[in-house]
């Protein structure tokens, strides 16, 4: 997976691509995997880095969605639970079981949530992750020693999935590449071209690294740009009405000691109507999320002060050691690409459906919007089926239900701190065979190594310090201060690998520090 090689394949292409996919998040890359594995020629173009937007900023859960069950959206829950099981089956190195406990402080909560979780188990069927049950007070405290015990009566335990979102995404990019797809980051599309019949027949994009402009032909063009989908739609229909209803959610990251458990806390009802989670993740504790409607999407959304206070106040009600502002190691913000329903007013975005939508405009541009991380594979299958019809392509069956993703590895406990790389872990270790210092932690508070930086540049298309510290590793999301102190080391390693000079190093450090400032709560 090498960017120069990918760009060269675009330069040499003389015939139309079967599909051009715009957008390098979970949805777009999922479409690329599905199409490429069916044998189609696929080009995917991402304006920034893979997962720069929503796909790197999730709650880190692969789940059916307990809240959607309460809303009565049974079909979405069943679909998500099935896809959850398939993801664990196809990427066991990155998707694993996690116990969730709903603490009960009122007499009615145990039977109420106990019945709800039994229904959740039932809907999962053969794809279940474990049986839910009611816990006694003693069992609840044993599972969650940091739980607020005043008034605690017990709890309900159930099981869902957890993952590292952009590590999975990068392995998805590699999977698409393994099946012959061409994928480029830092390649923004600036125009969708049309043939004499008025149908979309290709795109114009810019290689940001060289400034060179490319015009490519395609049988069908797919818009999978999530929160920016309306901007792309207006390339073919300037007056297109907005389909998205953007909403942002924030997460606060603390030391592991605030949870001190291998189980997560799920609070089913908060004052803003959302579910709140406190989750163990990469030896830290992640708490979130909020649901705040916003006007315009951006690549670096900022948290609102009231969101930070809401999470701190809510967490303090359930944790015996209430977190404070000074305990926040990082705050990250994600924007949900929710689909605005016809006639939808300015009500709560938390009530909008998480189902996906496929829209085909008068130029034949296919837009896939909505959905959730867990259901990306099913969304991609649906989208490619539509693309086959619009592009008049051979009707080849989808094979992704049983397609193992790049890095597939069942015994990750044998891989140590490199477990998230799956089968690539051994190759990373081999990089350091002649220099053991490459496998020494770069920072005392984070378990990341120089060998990972080299691997990211050589084989995962990392082009910037931010790519490495935010998405190839998760340093920025886990501890923004530590990531800032790491930036000079990472820049120096990358510069040597990429043959860059000191000016490049200085520019990269300054750019990363500017982004990292958004992850620090003052």
Coordinates of C-alpha atoms in Angstrom, one line a residue:
X1 CA 0.0 0.0 0.0
X2 CA 2.1 2.8 -1.4
X3 CA 0.9 6.2 -2.4
X4 CA 3.4 6.7 -5.2
X5 CA 2.4 3.4 -6.7
X6 CA -1.3 4.2 -6.4
X7 CA -0.8 7.6 -8.1
X8 CA 1.2 6.0 -10.9
X9 CA -1.7 3.6 -11.6
X10 CA -4.0 6.6 -12.0
X11 CA -1.5 8.3 -14.4
X12 CA -1.3 5.2 -16.6
X13 CA -5.0 4.5 -16.7
X14 CA -6.4 4.9 -20.3
X15 CA -9.8 3.3 -19.8
X16 CA -12.7 4.3 -17.6
X17 CA -12.8 3.0 -14.0
X18 CA -15.9 0.9 -13.2
X19 CA -16.4 3.0 -10.1
X20 CA -14.9 6.2 -8.6
X21 CA -15.7 6.5 -4.9
X22 CA -15.4 10.0 -3.3
X23 CA -14.7 9.8 0.4
X24 CA -12.2 7.7 2.4
X25 CA -14.1 7.1 5.6
X26 CA -15.8 3.8 6.7
X27 CA -18.5 4.0 4.1
X28 CA -16.4 4.9 1.1
X29 CA -13.7 2.4 1.9
X30 CA -16.3 -0.2 2.6
X31 CA -17.7 0.4 -0.9
X32 CA -14.2 0.1 -2.3
X33 CA -13.7 -3.3 -0.6
X34 CA -17.1 -4.6 -1.8
X35 CA -16.6 -3.5 -5.4
X36 CA -13.0 -4.5 -5.7
X37 CA -13.7 -8.0 -4.2
X38 CA -16.4 -8.5 -6.8
X39 CA -13.7 -7.8 -9.5
X40 CA -14.6 -4.2 -10.4
X41 CA -11.9 -1.6 -11.1
X42 CA -12.2 0.9 -8.3
X43 CA -10.6 4.3 -7.6
X44 CA -11.2 5.9 -4.2
X45 CA -10.3 9.6 -3.6
X46 CA -10.1 11.1 -0.2
X47 CA -9.7 14.9 0.2
X48 CA -7.7 14.7 3.4
X49 CA -6.4 11.5 5.2
X50 CA -8.4 8.3 5.5
X51 CA -10.8 8.7 8.5
X52 CA -9.9 12.3 9.1
X53 CA -13.6 13.1 9.6
X54 CA -16.3 11.1 11.5
X55 CA -14.7 7.7 11.1
X56 CA -11.9 8.4 13.6
X57 CA -14.1 10.1 16.2
X58 CA -16.6 7.4 17.2
X59 CA -17.4 6.0 20.7
X60 CA -15.2 3.0 19.7
X61 CA -18.1 0.6 19.8
X62 CA -19.3 -2.0 17.4
X63 CA -22.8 -2.4 18.7
X64 CA -26.5 -3.0 17.9
X65 CA -27.6 0.2 19.7
X66 CA -29.5 -0.3 22.9
X67 CA -31.1 3.2 22.5
X68 CA -32.5 2.3 19.0
X69 CA -34.2 -0.7 20.6
X70 CA -35.9 1.6 23.1
X71 CA -36.9 3.8 20.1
X72 CA -38.6 0.8 18.5
X73 CA -36.2 0.6 15.5
X74 CA -36.0 -3.2 15.7
X75 CA -34.9 -3.7 12.1
X76 CA -31.8 -1.4 12.6
X77 CA -30.9 -3.1 15.8
X78 CA -31.2 -6.6 14.2
X79 CA -29.1 -5.5 11.2
X80 CA -26.4 -3.9 13.4
X81 CA -26.3 -7.0 15.7
X82 CA -25.8 -9.2 12.7
X83 CA -23.1 -7.0 11.3
X84 CA -21.4 -6.8 14.7
X85 CA -21.1 -10.6 14.6
X86 CA -19.7 -10.6 11.1
X87 CA -17.2 -7.9 12.0
X88 CA -15.9 -9.9 14.9
X89 CA -15.7 -13.0 12.6
X90 CA -13.8 -11.1 9.8
X91 CA -11.6 -8.9 11.9
X92 CA -11.1 -10.6 15.3
X93 CA -7.8 -8.8 15.8
X94 CA -9.6 -5.5 16.1
X95 CA -13.2 -6.3 17.2
X96 CA -13.7 -7.9 20.5
X97 CA -16.4 -8.5 23.2
X98 CA -16.8 -6.0 26.0
X99 CA -19.1 -6.3 29.1
X100 CA -21.4 -3.3 29.8
X101 CA -23.1 -2.7 33.1
X102 CA -26.2 -0.6 33.6
X103 CA -26.1 0.5 37.3
X104 CA -29.4 0.4 39.0
X105 CA -30.3 3.0 41.6
X106 CA -34.1 2.5 41.6
X107 CA -36.1 -0.6 42.3
X108 CA -37.7 -0.7 38.9
X109 CA -34.5 -0.5 36.9
X110 CA -33.3 -4.1 37.3
X111 CA -36.5 -5.8 35.9
X112 CA -37.0 -3.0 33.3
X113 CA -33.4 -3.1 31.8
X114 CA -33.1 -6.8 32.5
X115 CA -36.0 -7.5 30.1
X116 CA -34.7 -5.0 27.6
X117 CA -31.3 -6.7 27.5
X118 CA -32.9 -10.2 27.1
X119 CA -34.7 -8.8 24.0
X120 CA -31.3 -7.5 22.8
X121 CA -29.8 -11.0 23.2
X122 CA -32.8 -12.5 21.4
X123 CA -32.4 -10.2 18.4
X124 CA -28.7 -11.1 18.1
X125 CA -29.5 -14.7 17.6
X126 CA -26.5 -16.7 16.5
X127 CA -24.4 -13.5 16.4
X128 CA -24.7 -13.0 20.2
X129 CA -21.7 -11.9 22.2
X130 CA -22.8 -13.2 25.6
X131 CA -26.0 -13.6 27.7
X132 CA -27.2 -10.7 29.8
X133 CA -28.2 -11.1 33.4
X134 CA -29.1 -9.1 36.5
X135 CA -26.3 -8.5 39.0
X136 CA -26.5 -8.2 42.8
X137 CA -25.1 -5.1 44.5
X138 CA -22.0 -7.1 45.5
X139 CA -21.5 -8.4 41.9
X140 CA -21.9 -4.9 40.5
X141 CA -19.3 -3.4 42.8
X142 CA -16.9 -6.3 42.1
X143 CA -17.2 -5.7 38.3
X144 CA -17.0 -1.9 38.7
X145 CA -15.0 -1.0 41.8
X146 CA -15.0 2.7 40.9
X147 CA -18.8 3.0 40.7
X148 CA -20.7 5.4 42.9
X149 CA -22.2 3.1 45.6
X150 CA -24.6 5.6 47.3
X151 CA -28.1 4.4 46.6
X152 CA -26.8 1.6 44.3
X153 CA -29.1 -1.5 44.2
X154 CA -27.3 -3.6 41.7
X155 CA -27.0 -3.7 37.9
X156 CA -27.6 -5.4 34.6
X157 CA -24.7 -6.8 32.5
X158 CA -24.8 -7.3 28.8
X159 CA -22.3 -7.7 26.0
X160 CA -21.4 -5.7 23.0
X161 CA -18.4 -5.1 20.8
X162 CA -15.4 -2.7 20.9
X163 CA -12.8 -1.7 18.3
X164 CA -10.2 0.9 17.3
X165 CA -12.0 2.8 14.6
X166 CA -9.2 4.1 12.4
X167 CA -7.0 1.1 12.9
X168 CA -9.8 -0.9 11.5
X169 CA -10.2 1.7 8.7
X170 CA -6.6 1.5 7.7
X171 CA -6.8 -2.3 7.6
X172 CA -9.9 -1.9 5.4
X173 CA -7.9 0.4 3.1
X174 CA -5.3 -2.3 2.9
X175 CA -8.0 -4.9 2.2
X176 CA -9.4 -2.9 -0.7
X177 CA -5.8 -2.5 -2.0
X178 CA -5.2 -6.3 -1.6
X179 CA -8.2 -6.8 -3.9
X180 CA -6.9 -4.5 -6.6
X181 CA -8.5 -1.1 -5.7
X182 CA -6.6 2.1 -6.1
X183 CA -6.9 4.5 -3.1
X184 CA -5.5 8.0 -2.7
X185 CA -5.5 10.3 0.3
X186 CA -4.9 14.0 -0.1
X187 CA -6.7 13.9 -3.4
X188 CA -9.7 16.3 -3.3
X189 CA -12.3 16.0 -6.0
X190 CA -13.0 19.5 -7.5
X191 CA -15.4 18.6 -10.2
X192 CA -17.8 15.8 -11.3
X193 CA -17.8 15.7 -15.1
X194 CA -20.8 14.9 -17.3
X195 CA -21.2 13.3 -20.7
X196 CA -23.4 14.6 -23.5
X197 CA -26.3 12.7 -22.0
X198 CA -25.9 14.8 -18.8
X199 CA -24.8 11.8 -16.7
X200 CA -21.8 11.8 -14.4
X201 CA -18.9 10.1 -16.3
X202 CA -15.9 10.9 -14.1
X203 CA -14.2 13.4 -11.8
X204 CA -11.4 15.9 -11.7
X205 CA -9.2 15.8 -8.7
X206 CA -6.0 17.4 -7.4
X207 CA -3.0 15.5 -6.0
X208 CA -2.2 17.9 -3.2
X209 CA 1.4 16.8 -2.8
X210 CA 2.4 17.7 -6.4
X211 CA -0.4 20.2 -7.2
X212 CA -1.1 18.2 -10.4
X213 CA -4.6 17.9 -11.7
X214 CA -6.1 14.7 -13.0
X215 CA -9.2 14.0 -15.0
X216 CA -10.5 10.4 -14.8
X217 CA -13.4 8.7 -16.4
X218 CA -15.8 6.3 -14.7
X219 CA -18.9 4.2 -15.4
X220 CA -20.4 5.4 -12.2
X221 CA -19.5 7.9 -9.5
X222 CA -20.3 7.3 -5.8
X223 CA -20.5 10.1 -3.2
X224 CA -19.6 8.6 0.2
X225 CA -18.4 11.8 1.9
X226 CA -20.6 11.6 5.0
X227 CA -21.0 15.0 6.7
X228 CA -19.8 16.7 3.4
X229 CA -22.2 14.8 1.2
X230 CA -24.3 17.8 0.3
X231 CA -21.2 19.8 -0.9
X232 CA -20.4 17.0 -3.4
X233 CA -24.1 16.6 -4.4
X234 CA -24.1 20.3 -5.5
X235 CA -21.3 19.5 -7.9
X236 CA -23.9 17.9 -10.1
X237 CA -27.0 19.7 -8.9
X238 CA -26.1 23.2 -7.6
X239 CA -29.6 23.7 -6.1
X240 CA -29.8 20.4 -4.3
X241 CA -31.6 20.6 -1.0
X242 CA -29.7 19.6 2.1
X243 CA -30.1 16.0 3.1
X244 CA -27.8 16.0 6.1
X245 CA -28.7 17.1 9.7
X246 CA -25.2 17.4 11.3
X247 CA -24.9 16.8 15.0
X248 CA -21.8 16.7 17.0
X249 CA -20.8 14.4 19.9
X250 CA -17.8 14.9 22.2
X251 CA -15.8 12.4 24.2
X252 CA -13.5 13.1 27.2
X253 CA -10.5 10.9 27.8
X254 CA -9.1 10.2 31.2
X255 CA -6.5 7.9 32.9
X256 CA -7.5 4.3 33.2
X257 CA -7.7 4.7 37.0
X258 CA -11.1 6.5 36.7
X259 CA -12.8 3.2 35.6
X260 CA -10.3 0.6 36.8
X261 CA -12.2 -2.2 35.3
X262 CA -12.4 -4.4 32.2
X263 CA -16.1 -3.6 31.9
X264 CA -17.9 -0.4 30.7
X265 CA -20.6 1.6 32.3
X266 CA -23.7 2.4 30.2
X267 CA -26.1 5.0 31.5
X268 CA -29.3 4.6 29.5
X269 CA -30.9 8.0 30.3
X270 CA -29.1 11.3 30.8
X271 CA -30.5 14.8 31.0
X272 CA -30.1 15.4 27.3
X273 CA -31.8 12.2 26.3
X274 CA -28.7 10.3 25.1
X275 CA -27.0 7.2 26.3
X276 CA -23.7 7.9 28.1
X277 CA -20.8 5.4 28.2
X278 CA -17.6 5.2 30.2
X279 CA -15.4 2.7 28.4
X280 CA -12.0 1.2 28.9
X281 CA -10.0 1.8 25.7
X282 CA -6.2 1.5 25.1
X283 CA -5.5 1.6 28.9
X284 CA -7.5 4.8 29.2
X285 CA -11.1 5.7 30.0
X286 CA -13.3 7.3 27.4
X287 CA -16.5 9.0 28.5
X288 CA -19.2 10.3 26.1
X289 CA -21.2 11.3 24.2
X290 CA -23.3 14.4 23.6
X291 CA -25.7 15.2 20.8
X292 CA -25.7 18.8 19.8
X293 CA -27.2 20.1 16.5
X294 CA -24.8 22.3 14.5
X295 CA -25.1 24.4 11.4
X296 CA -22.1 23.4 9.3
X297 CA -19.7 20.4 9.3
X298 CA -15.9 20.9 9.6
X299 CA -12.8 18.6 9.7
X300 CA -11.8 19.9 13.2
X301 CA -15.0 20.6 15.1
X302 CA -14.6 22.1 18.6
X303 CA -16.4 21.1 21.8
X304 CA -18.9 23.5 23.3
X305 CA -18.3 24.4 26.9
X306 CA -21.8 23.1 27.9
X307 CA -20.9 19.7 26.4
X308 CA -17.7 19.4 28.5
X309 CA -19.6 20.4 31.6
X310 CA -22.5 17.9 30.8
X311 CA -20.1 15.0 30.6
X312 CA -18.2 15.9 33.7
X313 CA -21.4 16.4 35.7
X314 CA -23.0 13.2 34.5
X315 CA -19.8 11.2 35.0
X316 CA -19.6 12.5 38.6
X317 CA -23.0 11.0 39.3
X318 CA -21.8 7.5 38.6
X319 CA -18.0 7.4 39.3
X320 CA -16.8 7.3 42.9
X321 CA -13.9 9.5 41.9
X322 CA -15.5 12.4 40.0
X323 CA -13.4 13.6 37.1
X324 CA -12.5 17.3 36.8
X325 CA -11.3 19.5 33.9
X326 CA -7.7 19.1 34.9
X327 CA -8.1 15.3 34.6
X328 CA -9.0 15.5 30.9
X329 CA -6.1 14.1 28.8
X330 CA -7.9 14.7 25.5
X331 CA -11.3 15.8 24.1
X332 CA -12.3 14.7 20.6
X333 CA -15.4 15.7 18.6
X334 CA -17.2 13.8 16.0
X335 CA -20.0 14.9 13.6
X336 CA -22.7 12.4 12.8
X337 CA -23.9 12.3 9.1
X338 CA -27.5 12.0 10.0
X339 CA -30.1 12.0 7.3
X340 CA -32.7 14.8 7.5
X341 CA -36.2 13.5 7.0
X342 CA -38.6 15.4 4.8
X343 CA -40.4 17.9 6.8
X344 CA -37.9 17.5 9.7
X345 CA -37.8 20.6 11.8
X346 CA -35.1 21.7 14.2
X347 CA -35.9 19.0 16.8
X348 CA -33.5 16.8 18.7
X349 CA -31.0 15.0 16.4
X350 CA -30.9 12.2 18.9
X351 CA -34.3 11.1 17.6
X352 CA -33.2 11.0 13.9
X353 CA -32.8 7.5 12.5
X354 CA -29.4 5.9 12.1
X355 CA -30.6 4.0 9.0
X356 CA -28.7 4.7 5.8
X357 CA -30.1 6.3 2.7
X358 CA -29.1 5.9 -1.0
X359 CA -29.9 8.8 -3.2
X360 CA -29.5 8.9 -7.0
X361 CA -29.7 12.3 -8.6
X362 CA -30.6 13.3 -12.2
X363 CA -26.9 13.0 -13.2
X364 CA -26.7 9.4 -11.9
X365 CA -24.5 10.4 -9.0
X366 CA -25.0 7.9 -6.2
X367 CA -24.9 9.3 -2.7
X368 CA -24.8 7.0 0.3
X369 CA -25.5 8.7 3.6
X370 CA -26.3 8.0 7.2
X371 CA -25.9 4.6 8.9
X372 CA -23.3 3.8 11.5
X373 CA -19.8 2.3 11.8
X374 CA -21.2 -1.1 12.7
X375 CA -23.2 -1.4 9.5
X376 CA -20.7 -0.2 7.0
X377 CA -20.4 -3.6 5.3
X378 CA -24.2 -3.9 4.7
X379 CA -24.3 -0.3 3.5
X380 CA -21.5 -0.9 1.0
X381 CA -23.2 -4.0 -0.3
X382 CA -26.4 -2.1 -0.9
X383 CA -24.5 0.8 -2.5
X384 CA -22.5 -1.4 -4.9
X385 CA -25.7 -3.2 -5.9
X386 CA -27.2 0.2 -7.0
X387 CA -23.9 1.1 -8.7
X388 CA -24.0 -2.1 -10.8
X389 CA -27.4 -1.0 -12.1
X390 CA -26.5 2.6 -12.7
X391 CA -23.2 1.8 -14.3
X392 CA -24.6 -1.2 -16.3
X393 CA -21.9 -3.4 -14.9
X394 CA -21.8 -7.2 -14.6
X395 CA -24.1 -8.4 -11.8
X396 CA -21.5 -10.0 -9.6
X397 CA -22.6 -11.3 -6.2
X398 CA -21.2 -9.7 -3.0
X399 CA -18.7 -11.8 -1.0
X400 CA -17.9 -9.5 1.9
X401 CA -20.0 -11.4 4.4
X402 CA -17.2 -13.9 4.9
X403 CA -14.3 -11.8 3.6
X404 CA -11.4 -11.7 6.1
X405 CA -10.0 -8.2 6.5
X406 CA -6.3 -7.4 6.2
X407 CA -4.5 -8.3 9.4
X408 CA -6.8 -11.1 10.3
X409 CA -5.4 -12.8 13.4
X410 CA -7.2 -14.8 16.1
X411 CA -4.5 -15.0 18.8
X412 CA -3.8 -11.3 19.5
X413 CA -2.8 -12.0 23.1
X414 CA 0.5 -13.3 21.6
X415 CA 1.2 -10.0 19.9
X416 CA 1.8 -7.8 22.9
X417 CA 1.5 -4.1 22.5
X418 CA 1.2 -4.5 18.7
X419 CA -2.0 -6.5 18.9
X420 CA -4.0 -4.0 16.9
X421 CA -1.9 -4.8 13.8
X422 CA -2.9 -8.4 13.7
X423 CA -0.8 -10.4 11.3
X424 CA 1.2 -7.3 10.4
X425 CA 2.7 -7.3 14.0
X426 CA 5.5 -9.7 13.1
X427 CA 6.5 -7.6 10.1
X428 CA 6.7 -4.5 12.3
X429 CA 9.0 -6.4 14.7
X430 CA 11.2 -7.5 11.8
X431 CA 11.6 -3.8 11.0
X432 CA 13.4 -3.4 14.3
X433 CA 15.5 -6.6 14.0
X434 CA 18.7 -4.7 13.5
X435 CA 17.8 -1.8 15.9
X436 CA 16.0 -2.8 19.1
X437 CA 15.6 0.9 20.0
X438 CA 12.8 1.0 17.4
X439 CA 10.7 -1.0 19.8
X440 CA 11.2 1.2 22.8
X441 CA 8.3 3.5 23.9
X442 CA 8.6 6.9 22.4
X443 CA 6.8 8.4 25.4
X444 CA 6.5 7.2 29.0
X445 CA 2.7 7.6 29.0
X446 CA 2.0 5.9 25.7
X447 CA 3.1 2.5 24.3
X448 CA 4.0 3.6 20.7
X449 CA 7.2 2.8 19.0
X450 CA 9.4 4.3 16.2
X451 CA 8.9 1.0 14.3
X452 CA 5.2 1.9 14.0
X453 CA 6.0 5.3 12.6
X454 CA 8.2 3.7 9.9
X455 CA 5.6 1.1 9.2
X456 CA 2.9 3.8 8.8
X457 CA 5.0 5.7 6.3
X458 CA 6.1 2.7 4.3
X459 CA 3.0 0.6 4.2
X460 CA 0.0 2.7 5.4
X461 CA 0.2 5.9 3.4
X462 CA 0.8 8.2 6.3
X463 CA 2.0 11.5 4.9
X464 CA 1.9 13.9 7.9
X465 CA 2.8 13.9 11.6
X466 CA -1.0 14.2 12.3
X467 CA -1.7 11.1 10.2
X468 CA 0.7 9.1 12.4
X469 CA -0.3 10.5 15.8
X470 CA -4.0 10.8 15.3
X471 CA -5.0 7.9 13.0
X472 CA -2.1 5.3 12.5
X473 CA -1.5 5.4 16.3
X474 CA -4.1 7.0 18.6
X475 CA -1.8 9.2 20.6
X476 CA -3.6 12.5 20.0
X477 CA -7.0 10.9 21.0
X478 CA -5.5 9.4 24.2
X479 CA -3.3 12.1 25.5
X480 CA -3.0 15.4 23.6
X481 CA -0.2 16.7 25.7
X482 CA 1.9 13.6 25.3
X483 CA 1.2 13.7 21.5
X484 CA 2.5 17.3 21.3
X485 CA 5.7 16.3 23.0
X486 CA 6.0 13.3 20.6
X487 CA 5.6 15.4 17.4
X488 CA 9.3 16.4 17.0
X489 CA 10.5 12.7 17.3
X490 CA 7.8 11.5 14.9
X491 CA 8.6 14.3 12.4
X492 CA 12.3 13.4 12.5
X493 CA 11.6 9.7 11.9
X494 CA 9.2 10.5 9.1
X495 CA 11.6 13.0 7.5
X496 CA 14.4 10.4 7.3
X497 CA 12.0 7.9 5.9
X498 CA 10.5 10.3 3.3
X499 CA 13.7 12.2 2.5
X500 CA 12.4 15.5 3.8
X501 CA 14.4 18.5 5.1
X502 CA 14.3 20.5 8.3
X503 CA 11.8 23.0 6.9
X504 CA 9.4 20.1 6.3
X505 CA 9.9 19.0 9.9
X506 CA 9.3 22.5 11.3
X507 CA 6.2 22.9 9.2
X508 CA 4.8 19.5 10.3
X509 CA 5.4 20.2 14.0
X510 CA 3.7 23.6 13.8
X511 CA 0.7 22.1 11.8
X512 CA 0.3 19.3 14.3
X513 CA 0.5 21.5 17.3
X514 CA -2.3 23.7 15.8
X515 CA -4.6 20.7 15.4
X516 CA -3.6 19.2 18.8
X517 CA -4.6 22.5 20.5
X518 CA -8.2 21.6 19.7
X519 CA -7.9 18.4 21.8
X520 CA -6.8 20.1 25.0
X521 CA -9.3 21.5 27.5
X522 CA -8.0 24.5 29.3

